[in-house]
């Protein structure tokens, strides 16, 4: 590996190019850090640049536009290199401008040719001389917010219509902050106190989650380096994502269906509350065989394989696979637009359109309708998504209850009694509420 290829700024360009071609930012970063020998400090800089450029891409491209006559003729990696330079100049106050210029020009020279080096040098120096546009000066409020926060206009319009201007602005301000690093402790294996002591002994700073009863927020170094992670006693999981399984009334001998299970975070959380001796079991479905494999891997790592059964099947087609009233409880953690994850997976905001939200809402309702008769009378279906749009949340709940008179809405309860004063049975978590992922949970009890 050449010097420049082991440079965190050059590695950031590589990671961002791969993300633009379809890779997930978090997985790409983890892989590159694992495959390299860069220091923890350099890994931190690379991670900051990658997430920062994605989070602020619309803003940065707006500021670059006057200095590049035809962006379509510029190679992707060169455009991305310029984006990383602008991001560092605009958002990383401690990085000297000279270092940003020198490093960026050297990367252009090493990865490209003399013409590219001259082009990058010219753009950077012209920006420095002329100055860049401030999107806060835009008159149109939706366009201004779109370019200030780097969020598509359609999404801002939807959120404003559904939540109002103040809540939308609060959400937009929060989503470009770094995501917390949170873990869930497998409390069937060790206590929260013992887990905290072990993590602190390894040098982690550990704070109790204000969202989930089994959660900790870690800082200091990557959570997957912890001994408890390697032994399968903790797993990396967002605090909000722990809530659907936490809110289920699970007993050790239950038969539970996880209808959309991959990669298995909630499956293993459910399985941890079951007893193999009492024949408790979670049946985990996913439409893709390779994703079912991820669930199996997760179950093995978390030491719950004896309580997990997997099947590659579309949950919408389970009519003839399981008898009616087979399951005590069902979790439908439905495929969704993922808008609640924009802090953790910032590229999602650019990938989705309103038409995607509409088509996903139909899939979500189809899954719920398909599994409805598979839960026992007095059993509960828990419906969750990692989005914050009504079309996939409130509207799906309303449509399901209207189409299924055998079910009644049930109030979602969490161990920390989140949003105790809400007037709805369902629970909505927005990214600005607790600095966790946006999430939605609804529950339906079968009454006949």
Coordinates of C-alpha atoms in Angstrom, one line a residue:
X1 CA 0.0 0.0 0.0
X2 CA 1.5 3.3 -1.0
X3 CA 1.9 6.2 1.3
X4 CA -1.1 8.1 -0.1
X5 CA -3.3 5.0 0.0
X6 CA -2.6 4.7 3.7
X7 CA -3.4 8.4 4.2
X8 CA -6.8 8.9 6.0
X9 CA -7.8 11.7 3.5
X10 CA -7.1 9.4 0.5
X11 CA -8.8 6.5 2.2
X12 CA -11.8 8.8 2.8
X13 CA -11.9 9.5 -1.0
X14 CA -11.8 5.8 -1.7
X15 CA -14.6 5.0 0.8
X16 CA -16.8 7.9 -0.5
X17 CA -16.3 6.7 -4.1
X18 CA -17.5 3.2 -3.1
X19 CA -20.5 4.6 -1.2
X20 CA -21.5 6.6 -4.3
X21 CA -21.4 3.3 -6.2
X22 CA -23.7 1.6 -3.7
X23 CA -21.7 0.5 -0.6
X24 CA -23.1 1.3 2.9
X25 CA -21.0 4.0 4.6
X26 CA -20.8 2.2 8.0
X27 CA -19.9 -1.2 6.5
X28 CA -17.4 0.3 4.1
X29 CA -15.7 2.2 6.9
X30 CA -15.5 -0.8 9.2
X31 CA -14.0 -2.9 6.5
X32 CA -11.4 -0.4 5.5
X33 CA -10.3 0.2 9.1
X34 CA -10.1 -3.5 9.7
X35 CA -8.1 -4.1 6.5
X36 CA -5.6 -1.3 7.2
X37 CA -3.0 -0.5 9.8
X38 CA -3.8 3.2 10.3
X39 CA -3.7 4.6 13.8
X40 CA -6.9 5.2 15.8
X41 CA -6.4 8.9 15.3
X42 CA -6.2 8.6 11.5
X43 CA -9.2 6.2 11.5
X44 CA -11.1 8.9 13.4
X45 CA -10.2 11.5 10.8
X46 CA -11.2 9.3 7.9
X47 CA -14.5 8.5 9.6
X48 CA -15.3 12.1 10.3
X49 CA -14.5 13.1 6.7
X50 CA -16.6 10.3 5.2
X51 CA -19.7 10.9 7.3
X52 CA -19.2 14.7 7.1
X53 CA -19.1 14.8 3.3
X54 CA -22.2 12.6 3.0
X55 CA -24.1 14.6 5.6
X56 CA -23.3 17.9 4.0
X57 CA -23.0 16.9 0.3
X58 CA -25.8 19.1 -1.1
X59 CA -24.4 22.1 0.8
X60 CA -20.8 21.4 -0.4
X61 CA -21.9 20.8 -4.0
X62 CA -23.8 24.1 -3.9
X63 CA -20.7 25.8 -2.8
X64 CA -18.5 24.1 -5.4
X65 CA -20.8 24.8 -8.3
X66 CA -19.5 28.3 -9.3
X67 CA -15.9 27.0 -9.6
X68 CA -16.5 24.0 -11.8
X69 CA -18.0 24.7 -15.2
X70 CA -19.1 21.1 -16.0
X71 CA -19.3 18.8 -13.0
X72 CA -20.4 15.9 -15.2
X73 CA -17.1 15.9 -17.0
X74 CA -15.2 15.6 -13.7
X75 CA -14.3 12.1 -12.6
X76 CA -16.2 10.9 -9.5
X77 CA -13.1 10.6 -7.3
X78 CA -11.9 14.1 -8.3
X79 CA -15.2 15.6 -7.4
X80 CA -15.2 13.7 -4.1
X81 CA -11.7 14.8 -3.4
X82 CA -12.8 18.4 -3.7
X83 CA -15.8 17.7 -1.5
X84 CA -13.5 16.4 1.2
X85 CA -11.4 19.6 1.0
X86 CA -14.5 21.9 1.2
X87 CA -15.8 19.8 4.1
X88 CA -12.6 20.1 6.1
X89 CA -12.4 23.9 5.4
X90 CA -16.0 24.5 6.4
X91 CA -16.5 22.1 9.3
X92 CA -13.2 21.1 10.8
X93 CA -11.9 24.2 12.6
X94 CA -8.8 22.6 14.0
X95 CA -7.4 21.5 10.6
X96 CA -5.1 24.2 9.1
X97 CA -6.1 25.3 5.6
X98 CA -2.6 24.8 4.3
X99 CA -2.6 21.1 5.4
X100 CA -6.0 20.6 3.6
X101 CA -4.6 22.2 0.4
X102 CA -1.3 20.4 0.5
X103 CA -2.8 17.0 1.2
X104 CA -5.6 17.4 -1.4
X105 CA -3.2 18.5 -4.1
X106 CA -0.8 15.6 -3.3
X107 CA -3.7 13.1 -3.6
X108 CA -4.7 14.5 -6.9
X109 CA -1.2 14.2 -8.2
X110 CA -0.6 10.7 -6.9
X111 CA -4.0 9.2 -7.9
X112 CA -4.4 11.1 -11.2
X113 CA -2.1 13.0 -13.5
X114 CA -0.7 16.5 -13.9
X115 CA -3.9 17.9 -15.4
X116 CA -5.9 16.7 -12.5
X117 CA -3.4 18.2 -10.1
X118 CA -3.6 21.6 -11.8
X119 CA -7.4 21.4 -11.9
X120 CA -7.7 20.7 -8.1
X121 CA -5.1 23.3 -7.3
X122 CA -7.0 25.9 -9.4
X123 CA -10.4 25.2 -7.8
X124 CA -9.1 25.3 -4.3
X125 CA -7.1 28.5 -4.7
X126 CA -10.0 30.2 -6.5
X127 CA -12.4 29.3 -3.7
X128 CA -9.9 30.7 -1.3
X129 CA -9.7 34.0 -3.2
X130 CA -13.3 34.5 -4.0
X131 CA -15.1 32.9 -1.1
X132 CA -18.1 30.6 -1.1
X133 CA -21.8 31.1 -1.1
X134 CA -23.8 30.8 2.1
X135 CA -27.0 28.8 1.6
X136 CA -28.5 30.7 4.6
X137 CA -28.9 33.6 2.2
X138 CA -31.5 31.8 0.0
X139 CA -34.9 33.3 0.2
X140 CA -37.2 30.3 -0.4
X141 CA -37.5 28.6 3.0
X142 CA -37.7 25.0 1.8
X143 CA -34.8 25.4 -0.6
X144 CA -32.8 27.2 2.1
X145 CA -33.4 24.4 4.6
X146 CA -32.6 21.8 2.0
X147 CA -29.2 23.3 1.3
X148 CA -28.4 24.4 4.8
X149 CA -29.0 20.9 6.2
X150 CA -28.4 18.9 3.0
X151 CA -31.7 17.2 2.9
X152 CA -33.9 16.8 -0.2
X153 CA -36.8 19.3 -0.6
X154 CA -39.4 16.6 -0.8
X155 CA -38.5 15.2 2.6
X156 CA -38.5 18.7 4.3
X157 CA -41.9 19.4 2.8
X158 CA -43.3 16.1 4.0
X159 CA -41.9 16.5 7.6
X160 CA -43.1 20.1 7.7
X161 CA -46.6 19.1 6.6
X162 CA -46.7 16.3 9.2
X163 CA -44.9 17.7 12.2
X164 CA -44.8 21.5 11.7
X165 CA -41.9 23.9 11.1
X166 CA -40.4 23.9 14.6
X167 CA -40.2 20.1 15.0
X168 CA -38.9 19.7 11.5
X169 CA -36.2 22.3 12.1
X170 CA -35.2 20.6 15.3
X171 CA -34.9 17.2 13.5
X172 CA -32.9 18.8 10.7
X173 CA -30.5 20.4 13.2
X174 CA -29.9 17.0 14.9
X175 CA -29.3 14.6 12.1
X176 CA -25.9 15.9 11.0
X177 CA -24.5 15.3 14.5
X178 CA -22.3 12.2 15.0
X179 CA -24.3 9.1 15.9
X180 CA -23.9 7.7 19.4
X181 CA -22.1 4.4 19.7
X182 CA -24.5 2.2 21.6
X183 CA -24.5 -1.4 22.6
X184 CA -27.0 -3.8 24.1
X185 CA -25.9 -6.1 27.0
X186 CA -27.2 -9.7 26.8
X187 CA -28.4 -9.6 30.4
X188 CA -29.3 -13.3 30.3
X189 CA -25.5 -13.8 30.3
X190 CA -24.2 -11.1 32.6
X191 CA -25.6 -8.2 34.6
X192 CA -25.5 -4.5 33.5
X193 CA -23.2 -3.7 36.4
X194 CA -20.7 -6.4 35.5
X195 CA -20.8 -5.4 31.9
X196 CA -20.1 -1.8 32.7
X197 CA -17.2 -2.7 35.0
X198 CA -15.6 -4.9 32.3
X199 CA -16.0 -2.2 29.7
X200 CA -14.5 0.5 31.9
X201 CA -11.6 -1.8 32.7
X202 CA -10.9 -2.0 29.0
X203 CA -10.8 1.8 28.8
X204 CA -14.3 2.6 27.5
X205 CA -16.3 5.5 28.8
X206 CA -19.7 4.0 29.6
X207 CA -23.0 5.9 30.1
X208 CA -26.4 4.3 30.7
X209 CA -28.8 4.6 27.9
X210 CA -31.7 7.0 28.6
X211 CA -33.8 5.1 26.0
X212 CA -33.3 1.3 26.4
X213 CA -32.9 -0.7 29.7
X214 CA -30.2 -3.0 28.3
X215 CA -28.3 -0.2 26.5
X216 CA -25.0 1.6 27.1
X217 CA -23.5 4.5 25.2
X218 CA -19.8 4.0 24.7
X219 CA -17.0 6.3 23.7
X220 CA -13.2 5.9 23.6
X221 CA -12.7 3.3 20.9
X222 CA -14.8 1.1 18.6
X223 CA -17.3 -1.2 20.4
X224 CA -16.4 -4.2 18.3
X225 CA -12.9 -4.3 19.9
X226 CA -14.4 -5.0 23.3
X227 CA -13.8 -8.5 24.8
X228 CA -17.5 -8.7 25.7
X229 CA -18.4 -8.1 22.0
X230 CA -16.1 -10.9 20.9
X231 CA -17.5 -13.3 23.5
X232 CA -21.1 -12.5 22.4
X233 CA -22.2 -10.9 25.7
X234 CA -22.8 -7.5 24.1
X235 CA -23.8 -6.5 20.6
X236 CA -23.8 -3.2 18.7
X237 CA -27.3 -1.9 18.4
X238 CA -28.9 1.5 18.4
X239 CA -30.8 2.4 21.5
X240 CA -34.1 3.0 19.7
X241 CA -33.7 -0.4 17.8
X242 CA -33.7 -2.2 21.2
X243 CA -37.3 -0.9 22.0
X244 CA -39.5 -3.2 19.8
X245 CA -38.3 -6.4 21.5
X246 CA -38.1 -4.6 24.9
X247 CA -41.8 -3.7 24.6
X248 CA -42.9 -7.2 23.8
X249 CA -44.4 -9.3 26.7
X250 CA -42.0 -12.2 26.2
X251 CA -42.2 -15.3 28.4
X252 CA -39.5 -18.0 28.4
X253 CA -41.7 -20.7 26.8
X254 CA -43.2 -18.7 23.9
X255 CA -43.1 -19.4 20.2
X256 CA -42.4 -16.1 18.5
X257 CA -42.2 -15.1 14.8
X258 CA -39.7 -12.4 13.7
X259 CA -41.2 -11.9 10.2
X260 CA -38.5 -9.6 8.8
X261 CA -35.5 -10.6 10.8
X262 CA -32.2 -9.8 9.0
X263 CA -29.5 -9.1 10.1
X264 CA -30.9 -10.5 13.4
X265 CA -30.3 -7.9 16.0
X266 CA -33.9 -8.1 17.3
X267 CA -34.0 -11.9 16.7
X268 CA -31.2 -12.5 19.2
X269 CA -32.6 -9.9 21.6
X270 CA -35.9 -11.9 21.6
X271 CA -34.1 -15.2 21.8
X272 CA -32.2 -14.0 24.9
X273 CA -35.5 -13.9 26.8
X274 CA -36.5 -17.4 25.8
X275 CA -35.6 -20.7 27.4
X276 CA -34.5 -23.7 25.3
X277 CA -35.3 -25.9 28.2
X278 CA -38.9 -24.7 28.1
X279 CA -39.0 -25.0 24.3
X280 CA -39.1 -21.3 23.8
X281 CA -38.2 -20.4 20.2
X282 CA -38.1 -17.6 17.7
X283 CA -38.7 -18.3 14.1
X284 CA -36.7 -15.8 12.0
X285 CA -37.7 -15.1 8.4
X286 CA -36.1 -13.1 5.6
X287 CA -36.8 -13.1 1.9
X288 CA -33.1 -13.5 1.0
X289 CA -31.0 -16.6 1.7
X290 CA -27.8 -14.6 2.3
X291 CA -29.5 -12.4 4.8
X292 CA -30.8 -15.5 6.7
X293 CA -27.2 -16.5 6.9
X294 CA -26.5 -13.2 8.7
X295 CA -29.2 -14.0 11.3
X296 CA -27.6 -17.5 11.9
X297 CA -24.2 -15.8 12.4
X298 CA -25.6 -13.3 14.8
X299 CA -27.4 -16.1 16.8
X300 CA -24.2 -18.1 17.0
X301 CA -22.1 -15.1 18.1
X302 CA -24.7 -14.2 20.8
X303 CA -24.9 -17.8 22.0
X304 CA -28.7 -18.2 21.3
X305 CA -28.6 -20.6 18.3
X306 CA -30.6 -23.2 20.3
X307 CA -33.6 -20.8 20.4
X308 CA -33.5 -19.6 16.8
X309 CA -34.9 -21.2 13.7
X310 CA -34.4 -19.5 10.4
X311 CA -36.2 -19.7 7.1
X312 CA -35.7 -17.9 3.7
X313 CA -39.3 -16.9 2.9
X314 CA -41.2 -13.8 1.9
X315 CA -43.4 -13.0 5.0
X316 CA -46.2 -12.0 2.6
X317 CA -46.4 -15.6 1.5
X318 CA -46.6 -17.5 4.8
X319 CA -50.2 -18.5 4.5
X320 CA -49.4 -22.2 3.8
X321 CA -46.2 -22.4 5.8
X322 CA -47.6 -22.0 9.3
X323 CA -50.9 -22.9 10.7
X324 CA -53.2 -20.2 12.0
X325 CA -52.6 -19.3 15.7
X326 CA -49.1 -20.8 15.7
X327 CA -47.3 -18.0 17.5
X328 CA -47.7 -16.4 20.9
X329 CA -46.3 -13.1 19.6
X330 CA -45.1 -11.7 16.3
X331 CA -42.6 -9.0 15.5
X332 CA -42.9 -7.2 12.1
X333 CA -39.9 -5.0 11.9
X334 CA -40.8 -4.0 8.4
X335 CA -38.7 -3.0 5.5
X336 CA -38.9 0.8 5.3
X337 CA -37.4 3.9 3.9
X338 CA -35.0 4.2 6.8
X339 CA -35.4 7.9 7.2
X340 CA -34.9 7.6 10.9
X341 CA -31.4 6.3 10.4
X342 CA -30.0 9.4 8.5
X343 CA -27.6 10.2 11.3
X344 CA -26.1 6.7 11.2
X345 CA -26.5 6.1 7.4
X346 CA -26.5 9.6 6.0
X347 CA -26.6 8.5 2.4
X348 CA -30.2 7.3 2.9
X349 CA -31.5 10.9 2.5
X350 CA -30.3 11.0 -1.1
X351 CA -31.5 7.5 -2.1
X352 CA -35.2 7.7 -1.3
X353 CA -38.0 9.4 -3.1
X354 CA -41.6 9.9 -2.0
X355 CA -42.7 7.2 -4.4
X356 CA -40.5 4.8 -2.5
X357 CA -42.3 5.7 0.8
X358 CA -45.6 5.0 -0.8
X359 CA -44.6 1.6 -2.2
X360 CA -43.0 0.5 1.0
X361 CA -46.2 1.4 3.0
X362 CA -48.1 -1.1 0.8
X363 CA -45.5 -3.8 1.5
X364 CA -45.7 -3.1 5.2
X365 CA -49.4 -3.4 5.3
X366 CA -49.3 -6.6 3.1
X367 CA -46.9 -8.2 5.6
X368 CA -49.1 -7.3 8.6
X369 CA -52.2 -8.7 6.9
X370 CA -50.4 -11.9 5.9
X371 CA -49.2 -12.7 9.4
X372 CA -52.3 -11.6 11.3
X373 CA -54.0 -15.0 11.5
X374 CA -50.8 -16.7 12.6
X375 CA -50.8 -15.1 16.1
X376 CA -52.9 -16.7 18.8
X377 CA -56.0 -15.1 20.3
X378 CA -54.8 -12.7 23.0
X379 CA -51.4 -12.7 21.3
X380 CA -49.8 -9.4 20.2
X381 CA -48.3 -8.3 16.9
X382 CA -45.6 -5.6 17.4
X383 CA -45.0 -3.4 14.3
X384 CA -41.9 -1.3 14.0
X385 CA -40.0 0.8 11.5
X386 CA -36.9 2.9 11.5
X387 CA -38.6 5.8 9.7
X388 CA -40.3 8.9 10.9
X389 CA -42.9 9.4 8.1
X390 CA -46.6 9.0 8.7
X391 CA -47.2 7.1 5.5
X392 CA -45.2 4.1 6.8
X393 CA -46.2 4.5 10.5
X394 CA -49.5 6.0 11.6
X395 CA -51.2 5.4 8.3
X396 CA -50.2 1.7 8.2
X397 CA -51.5 1.2 11.8
X398 CA -54.8 2.9 10.9
X399 CA -55.2 0.8 7.7
X400 CA -54.3 -2.5 9.5
X401 CA -56.8 -2.0 12.3
X402 CA -59.5 -1.0 9.8
X403 CA -58.9 -4.2 7.7
X404 CA -58.6 -6.5 10.8
X405 CA -61.5 -6.1 13.2
X406 CA -60.1 -9.1 15.2
X407 CA -57.4 -6.8 16.5
X408 CA -57.3 -3.8 18.9
X409 CA -54.6 -1.2 19.3
X410 CA -52.5 -1.7 22.4
X411 CA -50.4 0.9 24.2
X412 CA -46.6 0.4 23.7
X413 CA -44.8 0.3 27.1
X414 CA -41.1 0.5 27.6
X415 CA -39.0 -0.1 30.6
X416 CA -38.1 3.6 31.0
X417 CA -41.6 4.7 30.3
X418 CA -40.7 6.8 27.3
X419 CA -43.1 9.6 26.4
X420 CA -45.4 8.7 29.2
X421 CA -47.6 11.7 28.6
X422 CA -48.3 10.8 24.9
X423 CA -52.0 10.4 23.9
X424 CA -51.3 7.7 21.3
X425 CA -50.9 3.9 21.8
X426 CA -48.1 3.8 19.4
X427 CA -44.7 5.2 20.2
X428 CA -42.8 7.6 18.0
X429 CA -39.1 8.4 18.5
X430 CA -37.6 11.2 16.5
X431 CA -33.8 11.7 16.0
X432 CA -33.9 14.9 18.1
X433 CA -35.8 13.3 21.1
X434 CA -32.9 11.3 22.6
X435 CA -30.1 11.6 20.0
X436 CA -30.9 8.1 18.9
X437 CA -32.3 6.7 15.6
X438 CA -35.8 7.7 14.6
X439 CA -38.2 4.7 15.3
X440 CA -41.8 3.8 15.4
X441 CA -43.5 1.1 17.3
X442 CA -47.2 0.1 17.3
X443 CA -48.9 -3.0 18.8
X444 CA -52.1 -4.9 18.1
X445 CA -53.7 -7.5 20.3
X446 CA -55.8 -10.2 18.8
X447 CA -59.1 -10.3 20.7
X448 CA -61.0 -13.0 18.7

